[in-house]
PDB file of C-alpha atoms and ligand atoms in Angstrom:
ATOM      1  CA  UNK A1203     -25.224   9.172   9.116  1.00  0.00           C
ATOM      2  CA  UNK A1204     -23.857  10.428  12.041  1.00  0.00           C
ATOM      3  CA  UNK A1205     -20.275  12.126  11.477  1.00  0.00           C
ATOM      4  CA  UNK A1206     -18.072  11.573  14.582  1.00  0.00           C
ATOM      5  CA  UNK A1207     -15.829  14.533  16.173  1.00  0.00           C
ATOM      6  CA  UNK A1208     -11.978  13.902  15.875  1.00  0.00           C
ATOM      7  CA  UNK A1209      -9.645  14.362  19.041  1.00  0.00           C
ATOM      8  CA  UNK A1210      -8.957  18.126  18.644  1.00  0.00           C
ATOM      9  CA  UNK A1211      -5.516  19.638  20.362  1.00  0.00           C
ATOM     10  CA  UNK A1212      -5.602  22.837  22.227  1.00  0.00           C
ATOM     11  CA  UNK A1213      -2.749  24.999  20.431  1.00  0.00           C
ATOM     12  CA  UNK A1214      -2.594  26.969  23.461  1.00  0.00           C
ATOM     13  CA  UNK A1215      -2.608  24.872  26.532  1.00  0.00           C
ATOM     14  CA  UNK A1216      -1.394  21.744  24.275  1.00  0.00           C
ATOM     15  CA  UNK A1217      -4.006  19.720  25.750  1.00  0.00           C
ATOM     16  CA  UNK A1218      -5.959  16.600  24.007  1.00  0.00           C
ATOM     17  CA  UNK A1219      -9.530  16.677  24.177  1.00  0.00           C
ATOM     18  CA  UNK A1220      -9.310  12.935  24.556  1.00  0.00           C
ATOM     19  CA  UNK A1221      -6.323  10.660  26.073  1.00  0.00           C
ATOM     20  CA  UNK A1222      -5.838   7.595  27.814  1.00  0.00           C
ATOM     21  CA  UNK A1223      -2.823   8.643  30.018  1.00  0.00           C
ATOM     22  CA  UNK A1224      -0.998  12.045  31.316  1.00  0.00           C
ATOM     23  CA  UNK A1225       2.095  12.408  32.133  1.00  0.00           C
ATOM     24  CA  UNK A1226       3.993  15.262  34.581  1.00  0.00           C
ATOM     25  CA  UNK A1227       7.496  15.232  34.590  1.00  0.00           C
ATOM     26  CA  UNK A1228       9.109  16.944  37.746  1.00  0.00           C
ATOM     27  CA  UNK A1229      12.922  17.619  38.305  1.00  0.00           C
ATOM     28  CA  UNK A1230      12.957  15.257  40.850  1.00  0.00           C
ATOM     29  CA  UNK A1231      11.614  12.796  37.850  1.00  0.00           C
ATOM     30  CA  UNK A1232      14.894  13.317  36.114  1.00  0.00           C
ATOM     31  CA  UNK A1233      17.796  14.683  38.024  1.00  0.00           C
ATOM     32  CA  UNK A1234      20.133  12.144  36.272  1.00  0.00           C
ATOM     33  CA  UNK A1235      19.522  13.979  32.910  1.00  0.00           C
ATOM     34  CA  UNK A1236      20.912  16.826  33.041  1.00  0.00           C
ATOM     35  CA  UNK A1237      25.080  17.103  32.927  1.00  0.00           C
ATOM     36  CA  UNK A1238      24.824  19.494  36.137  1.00  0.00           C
ATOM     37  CA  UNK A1239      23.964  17.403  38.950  1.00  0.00           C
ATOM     38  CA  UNK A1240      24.911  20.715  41.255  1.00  0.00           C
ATOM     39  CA  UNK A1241      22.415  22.822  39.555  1.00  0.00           C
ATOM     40  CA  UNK A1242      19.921  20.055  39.897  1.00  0.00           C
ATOM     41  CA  UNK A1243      20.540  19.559  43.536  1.00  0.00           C
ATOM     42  CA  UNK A1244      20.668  23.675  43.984  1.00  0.00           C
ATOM     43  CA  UNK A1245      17.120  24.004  42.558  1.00  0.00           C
ATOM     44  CA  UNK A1246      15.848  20.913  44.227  1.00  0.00           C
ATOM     45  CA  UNK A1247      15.908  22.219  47.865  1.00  0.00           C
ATOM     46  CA  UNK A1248      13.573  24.867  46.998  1.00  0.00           C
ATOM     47  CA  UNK A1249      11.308  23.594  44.510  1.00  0.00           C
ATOM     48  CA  UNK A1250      10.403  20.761  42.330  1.00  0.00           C
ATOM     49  CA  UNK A1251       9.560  22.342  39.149  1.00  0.00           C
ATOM     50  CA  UNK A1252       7.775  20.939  36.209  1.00  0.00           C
ATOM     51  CA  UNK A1253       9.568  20.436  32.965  1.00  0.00           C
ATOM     52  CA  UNK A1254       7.317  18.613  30.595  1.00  0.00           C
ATOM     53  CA  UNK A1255       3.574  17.312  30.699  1.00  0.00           C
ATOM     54  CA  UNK A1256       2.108  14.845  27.932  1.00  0.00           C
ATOM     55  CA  UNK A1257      -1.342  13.544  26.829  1.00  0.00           C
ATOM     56  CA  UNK A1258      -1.080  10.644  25.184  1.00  0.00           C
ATOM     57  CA  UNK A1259      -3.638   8.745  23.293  1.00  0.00           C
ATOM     58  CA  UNK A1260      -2.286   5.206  23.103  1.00  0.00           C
ATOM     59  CA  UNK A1261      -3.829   2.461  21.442  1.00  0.00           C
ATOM     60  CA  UNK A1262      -3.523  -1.450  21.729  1.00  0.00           C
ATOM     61  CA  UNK A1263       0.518  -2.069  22.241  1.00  0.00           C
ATOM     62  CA  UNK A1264       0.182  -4.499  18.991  1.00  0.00           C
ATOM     63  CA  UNK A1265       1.871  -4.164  15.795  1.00  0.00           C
ATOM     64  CA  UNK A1266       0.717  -2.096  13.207  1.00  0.00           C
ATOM     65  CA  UNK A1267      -1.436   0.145  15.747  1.00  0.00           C
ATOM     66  CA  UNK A1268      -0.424   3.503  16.237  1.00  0.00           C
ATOM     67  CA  UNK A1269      -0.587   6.030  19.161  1.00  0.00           C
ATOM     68  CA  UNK A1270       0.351  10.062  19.384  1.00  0.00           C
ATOM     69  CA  UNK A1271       0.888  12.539  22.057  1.00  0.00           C
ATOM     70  CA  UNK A1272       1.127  16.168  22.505  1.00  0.00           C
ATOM     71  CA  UNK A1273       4.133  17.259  25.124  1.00  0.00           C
ATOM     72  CA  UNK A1274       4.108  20.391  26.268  1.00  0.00           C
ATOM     73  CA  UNK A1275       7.526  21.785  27.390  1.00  0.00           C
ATOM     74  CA  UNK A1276       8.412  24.552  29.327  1.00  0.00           C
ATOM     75  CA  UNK A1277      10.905  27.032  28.985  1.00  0.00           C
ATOM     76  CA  UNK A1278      13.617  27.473  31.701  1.00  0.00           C
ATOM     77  CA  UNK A1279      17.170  26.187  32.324  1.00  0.00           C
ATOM     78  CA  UNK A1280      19.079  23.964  34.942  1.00  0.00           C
ATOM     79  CA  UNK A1281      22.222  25.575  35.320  1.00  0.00           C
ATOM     80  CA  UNK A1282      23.060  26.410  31.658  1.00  0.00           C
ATOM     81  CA  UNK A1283      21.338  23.740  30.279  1.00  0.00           C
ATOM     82  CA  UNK A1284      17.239  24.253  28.527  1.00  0.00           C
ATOM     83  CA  UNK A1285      14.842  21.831  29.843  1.00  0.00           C
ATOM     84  CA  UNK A1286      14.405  19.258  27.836  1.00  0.00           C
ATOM     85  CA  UNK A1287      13.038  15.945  27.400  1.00  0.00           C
ATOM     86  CA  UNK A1288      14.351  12.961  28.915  1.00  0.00           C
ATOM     87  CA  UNK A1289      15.092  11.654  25.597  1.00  0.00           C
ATOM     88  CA  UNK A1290      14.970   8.078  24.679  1.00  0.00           C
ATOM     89  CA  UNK A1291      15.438   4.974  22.851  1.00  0.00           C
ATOM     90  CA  UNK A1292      11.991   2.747  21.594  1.00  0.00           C
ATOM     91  CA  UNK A1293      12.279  -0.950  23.353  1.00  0.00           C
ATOM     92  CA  UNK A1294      11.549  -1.777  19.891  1.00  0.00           C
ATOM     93  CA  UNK A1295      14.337   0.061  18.343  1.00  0.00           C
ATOM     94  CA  UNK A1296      13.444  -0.236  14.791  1.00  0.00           C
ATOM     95  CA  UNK A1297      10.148   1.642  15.598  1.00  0.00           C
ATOM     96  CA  UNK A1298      10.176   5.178  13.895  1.00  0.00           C
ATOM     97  CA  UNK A1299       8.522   7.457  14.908  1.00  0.00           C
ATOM     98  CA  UNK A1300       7.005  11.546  13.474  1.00  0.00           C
ATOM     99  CA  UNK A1301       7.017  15.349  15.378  1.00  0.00           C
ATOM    100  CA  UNK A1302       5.106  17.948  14.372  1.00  0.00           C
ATOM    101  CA  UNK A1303       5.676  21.497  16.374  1.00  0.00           C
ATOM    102  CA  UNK A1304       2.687  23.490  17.102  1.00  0.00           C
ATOM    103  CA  UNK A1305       4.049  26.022  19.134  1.00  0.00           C
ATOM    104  CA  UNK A1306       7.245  27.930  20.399  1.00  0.00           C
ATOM    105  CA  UNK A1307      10.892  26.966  19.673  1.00  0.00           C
ATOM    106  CA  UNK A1308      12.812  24.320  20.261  1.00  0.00           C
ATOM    107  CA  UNK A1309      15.515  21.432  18.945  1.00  0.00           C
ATOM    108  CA  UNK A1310      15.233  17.971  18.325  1.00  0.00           C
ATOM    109  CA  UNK A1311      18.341  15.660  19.147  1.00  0.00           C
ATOM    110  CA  UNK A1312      18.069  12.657  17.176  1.00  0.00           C
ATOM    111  CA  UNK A1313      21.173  10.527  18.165  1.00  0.00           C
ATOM    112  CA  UNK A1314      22.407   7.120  16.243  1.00  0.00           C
ATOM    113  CA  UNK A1315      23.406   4.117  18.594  1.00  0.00           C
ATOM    114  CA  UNK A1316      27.510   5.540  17.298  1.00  0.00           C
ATOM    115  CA  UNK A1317      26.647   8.405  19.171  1.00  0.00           C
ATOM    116  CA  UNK A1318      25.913  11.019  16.023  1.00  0.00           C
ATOM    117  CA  UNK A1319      23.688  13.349  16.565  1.00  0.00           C
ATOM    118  CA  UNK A1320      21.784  15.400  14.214  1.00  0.00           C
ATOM    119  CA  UNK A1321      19.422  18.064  15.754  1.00  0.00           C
ATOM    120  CA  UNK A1322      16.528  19.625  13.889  1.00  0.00           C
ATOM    121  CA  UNK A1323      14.682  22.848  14.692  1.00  0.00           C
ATOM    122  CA  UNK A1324      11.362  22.092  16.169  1.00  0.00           C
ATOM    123  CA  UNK A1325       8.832  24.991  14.973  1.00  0.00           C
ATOM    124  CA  UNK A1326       4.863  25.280  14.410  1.00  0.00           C
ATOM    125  CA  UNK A1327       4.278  23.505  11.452  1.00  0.00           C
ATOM    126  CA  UNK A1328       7.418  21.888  10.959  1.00  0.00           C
ATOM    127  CA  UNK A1329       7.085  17.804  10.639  1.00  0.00           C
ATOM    128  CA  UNK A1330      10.268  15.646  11.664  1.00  0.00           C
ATOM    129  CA  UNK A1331      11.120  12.483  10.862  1.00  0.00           C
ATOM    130  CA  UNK A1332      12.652  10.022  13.666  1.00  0.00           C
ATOM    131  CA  UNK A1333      14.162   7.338  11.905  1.00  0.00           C
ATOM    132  CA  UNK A1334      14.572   3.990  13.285  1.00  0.00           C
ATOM    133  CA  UNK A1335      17.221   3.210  15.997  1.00  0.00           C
ATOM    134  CA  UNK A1336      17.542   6.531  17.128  1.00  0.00           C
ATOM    135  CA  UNK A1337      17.110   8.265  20.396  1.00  0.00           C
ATOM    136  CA  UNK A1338      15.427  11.896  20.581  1.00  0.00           C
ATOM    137  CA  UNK A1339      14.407  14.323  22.935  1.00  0.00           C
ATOM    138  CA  UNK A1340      13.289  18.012  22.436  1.00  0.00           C
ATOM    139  CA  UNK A1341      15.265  20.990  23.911  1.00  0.00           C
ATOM    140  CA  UNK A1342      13.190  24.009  24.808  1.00  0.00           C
ATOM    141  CA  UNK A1343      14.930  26.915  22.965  1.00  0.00           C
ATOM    142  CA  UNK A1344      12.504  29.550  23.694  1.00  0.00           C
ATOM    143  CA  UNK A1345      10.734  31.649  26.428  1.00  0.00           C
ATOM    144  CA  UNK A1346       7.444  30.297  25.710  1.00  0.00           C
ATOM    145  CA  UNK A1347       5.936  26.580  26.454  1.00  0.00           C
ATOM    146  CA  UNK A1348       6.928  24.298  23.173  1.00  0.00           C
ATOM    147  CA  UNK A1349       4.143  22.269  21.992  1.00  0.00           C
ATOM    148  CA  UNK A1350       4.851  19.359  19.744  1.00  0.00           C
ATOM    149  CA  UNK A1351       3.093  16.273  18.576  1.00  0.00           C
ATOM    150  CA  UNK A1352       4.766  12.637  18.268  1.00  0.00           C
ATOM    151  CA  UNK A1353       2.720   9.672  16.389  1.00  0.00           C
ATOM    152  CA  UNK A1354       4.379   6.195  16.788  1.00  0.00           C
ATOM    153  CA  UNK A1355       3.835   2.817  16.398  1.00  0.00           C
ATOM    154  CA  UNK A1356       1.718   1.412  19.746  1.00  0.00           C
ATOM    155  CA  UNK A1357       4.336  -0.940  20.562  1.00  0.00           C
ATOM    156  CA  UNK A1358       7.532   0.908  20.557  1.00  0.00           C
ATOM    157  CA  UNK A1359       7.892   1.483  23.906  1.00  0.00           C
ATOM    158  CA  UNK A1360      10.459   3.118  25.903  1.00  0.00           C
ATOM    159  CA  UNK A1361      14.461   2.372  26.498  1.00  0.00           C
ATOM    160  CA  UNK A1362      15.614   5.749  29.183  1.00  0.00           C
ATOM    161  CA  UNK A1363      18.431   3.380  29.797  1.00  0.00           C
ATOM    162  CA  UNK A1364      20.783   4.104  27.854  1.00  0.00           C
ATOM    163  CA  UNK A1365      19.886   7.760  28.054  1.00  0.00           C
ATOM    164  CA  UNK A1366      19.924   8.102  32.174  1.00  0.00           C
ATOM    165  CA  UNK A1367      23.052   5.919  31.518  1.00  0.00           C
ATOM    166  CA  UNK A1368      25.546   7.918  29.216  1.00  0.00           C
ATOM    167  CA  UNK A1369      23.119  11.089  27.879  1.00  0.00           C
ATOM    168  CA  UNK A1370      23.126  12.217  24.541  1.00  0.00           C
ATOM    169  CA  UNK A1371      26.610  13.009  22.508  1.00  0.00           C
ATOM    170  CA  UNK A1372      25.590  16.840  22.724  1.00  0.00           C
ATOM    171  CA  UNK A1373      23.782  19.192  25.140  1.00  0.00           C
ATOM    172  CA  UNK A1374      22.125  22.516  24.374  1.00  0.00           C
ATOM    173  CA  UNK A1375      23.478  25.147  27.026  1.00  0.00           C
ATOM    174  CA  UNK A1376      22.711  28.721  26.801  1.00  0.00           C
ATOM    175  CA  UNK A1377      26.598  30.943  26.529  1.00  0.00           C
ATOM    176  CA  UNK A1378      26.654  34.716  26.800  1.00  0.00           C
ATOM    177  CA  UNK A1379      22.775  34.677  26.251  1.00  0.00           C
ATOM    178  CA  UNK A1380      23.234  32.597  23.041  1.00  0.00           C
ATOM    179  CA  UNK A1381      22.239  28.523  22.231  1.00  0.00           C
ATOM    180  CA  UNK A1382      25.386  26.700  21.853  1.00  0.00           C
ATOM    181  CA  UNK A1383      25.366  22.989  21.447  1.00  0.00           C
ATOM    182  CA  UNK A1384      28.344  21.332  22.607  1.00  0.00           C
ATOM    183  CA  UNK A1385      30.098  18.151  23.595  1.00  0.00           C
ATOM    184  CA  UNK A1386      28.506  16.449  26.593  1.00  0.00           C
ATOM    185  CA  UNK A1387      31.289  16.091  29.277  1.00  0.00           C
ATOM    186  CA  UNK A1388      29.297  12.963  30.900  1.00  0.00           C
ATOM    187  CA  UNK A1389      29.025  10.822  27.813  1.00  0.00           C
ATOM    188  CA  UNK A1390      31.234   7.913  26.601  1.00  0.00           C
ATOM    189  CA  UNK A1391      31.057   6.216  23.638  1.00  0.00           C
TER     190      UNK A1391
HETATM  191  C1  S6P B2821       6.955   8.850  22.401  1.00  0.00           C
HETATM  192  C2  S6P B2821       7.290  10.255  21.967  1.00  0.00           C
HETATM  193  C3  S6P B2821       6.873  11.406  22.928  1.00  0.00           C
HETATM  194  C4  S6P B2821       7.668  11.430  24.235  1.00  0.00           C
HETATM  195  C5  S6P B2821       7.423  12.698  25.048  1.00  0.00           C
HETATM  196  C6  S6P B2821       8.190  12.731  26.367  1.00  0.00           C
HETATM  197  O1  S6P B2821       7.589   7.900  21.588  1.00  0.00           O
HETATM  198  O2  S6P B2821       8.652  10.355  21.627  1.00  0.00           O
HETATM  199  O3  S6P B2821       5.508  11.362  23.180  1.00  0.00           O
HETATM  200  O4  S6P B2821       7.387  10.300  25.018  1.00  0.00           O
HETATM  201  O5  S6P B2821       7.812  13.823  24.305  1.00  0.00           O
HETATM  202  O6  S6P B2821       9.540  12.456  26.192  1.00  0.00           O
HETATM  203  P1  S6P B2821      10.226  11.246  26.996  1.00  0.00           P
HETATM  204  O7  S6P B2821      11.599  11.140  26.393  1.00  0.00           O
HETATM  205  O8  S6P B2821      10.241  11.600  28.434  1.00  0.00           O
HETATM  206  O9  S6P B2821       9.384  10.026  26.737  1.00  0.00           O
HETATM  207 ZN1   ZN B2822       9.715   8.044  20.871  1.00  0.00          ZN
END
C-alpha cells in the first residue's frame, strides 16, 4: 500500500509545501490598523513594506471541514507600535479556532465582543486556544520573523470590520526599548 506524504511546513521560511491560497499583506493593505496614522503615512511615501505573508490550505467552506495556515510575521514597528496582524472576528463568530508558534516571539490578543482582552505569549511549541466569539491577532515581539500555525473550522470566515472599525482594547508599543501593552487611544466601547 502506498503511504501518502503529509503537507510538511518549512520551520525556517514558514512555507507549506502544499496550499490553495497565499496571502501578502503590505502597509498599504492595512494603514487603518495601526493607532498612528502619521507613522503610517511617514513610512508610506518611501516604501510599502511587507508585514505578514500566509499559506493557507483551505478546504470546502462547509461545516465540520477544517482548514490551517502558517503566517509568517515580520519583525519591525510603525511608529511605536510591532507589526502585527490585522486581527479579526470569524463571520461565523462561534467558530474557534487553535495557534501553534513555531518560531520567534510574539503575543496573541484575544479580545471578547465587551472589549476584554487577554493576550498570550506566542512561542515555538506553545498551542493556544481561540475560543469562540473572540477576535485575535498576533503582535510580533521579536527581531526575528514569527511563525505560527492557525487550524479552523472551513467556514469561519472573516469579520475585519469591527477591527478596521474600533481596533482592539489594547496595543503593544515598544517604551524605552521595552513591550508595554496599553490602552488603545482609538477604541470605544
Ligand atoms: C484564520 C487565522 C489566521 C489568520 C492570519 C492572518 O482564521 O486566524 O490564518 O488569517 O494569521 O491574520 P488576519 O487577521 O489578517 O486574517
Ligand atoms: Zn481566525
Amino acid at each position: 500500500m502506498r503511504i501518502m506524504d503529509g503537507i510538511r511546513i518549512n520551520l525556517g521560511s514558514g512555507e507549506l509545501s502544499r496550499f490553495t491560497k497565499k496571502i501578502v499583506r503590505k502597509l498599504s493593505d492595512m494603514k487603518d490598523f495601526y493607532y498612528d496614522k502619521s507613522a503610517v503615512k511617514e513610512i508610506l511615501i518611501r516604501s510599502d513594506p511587507i508585514i505578514y505573508e500566509v499559506y493557507a490550505y483551505e478546504t470546502e467552506r462547509q461545516d465540520g471541514n477544517l482548514s490551517f495556515a502558517t503566517t509568517i510575521l515580520y519583525p519591525g514597528k510603525i511608529g511605536r507600535e510591532f507589526y502585527m496582524t490585522k486581527g479579526h472576528f470569524h463571520e461565523k463568530e462561534d467558530r474557534a479556532e487553535v495557534y501553534v508558534g513555531l518560531s520567534g516571539t510574539g503575543l496573541m490578543l484575544i479580545m471578547d465582543k465587551n472589549g476584554e482582552t487577554k493576550i498570550v505569549k506566542i512561542e515555538p511549541n506553545s498551542v493556544i486556544y481561540v475560543p469562540p466569539y473572540h477576535a485575535h491577532r498576533a503582535v510580533n515581539i521579536g527581531d526575528k520573523p514569527l511563525i505560527f500555525l492557525a487550524i479552523y473550522p472551513s467556514d469561519a470566515g472573516h469579520n475585519y470590520g469591527d477591527i478596521k472599525l474600533k481596533g482592539f482594547s489594547k496595543i503593544v508599543v515598544q517604551e524605552n526599548g521595552e513591550v508595554k501593552i496599553i490602552d488603545n487611544p482609538n477604541y470605544t466601547r
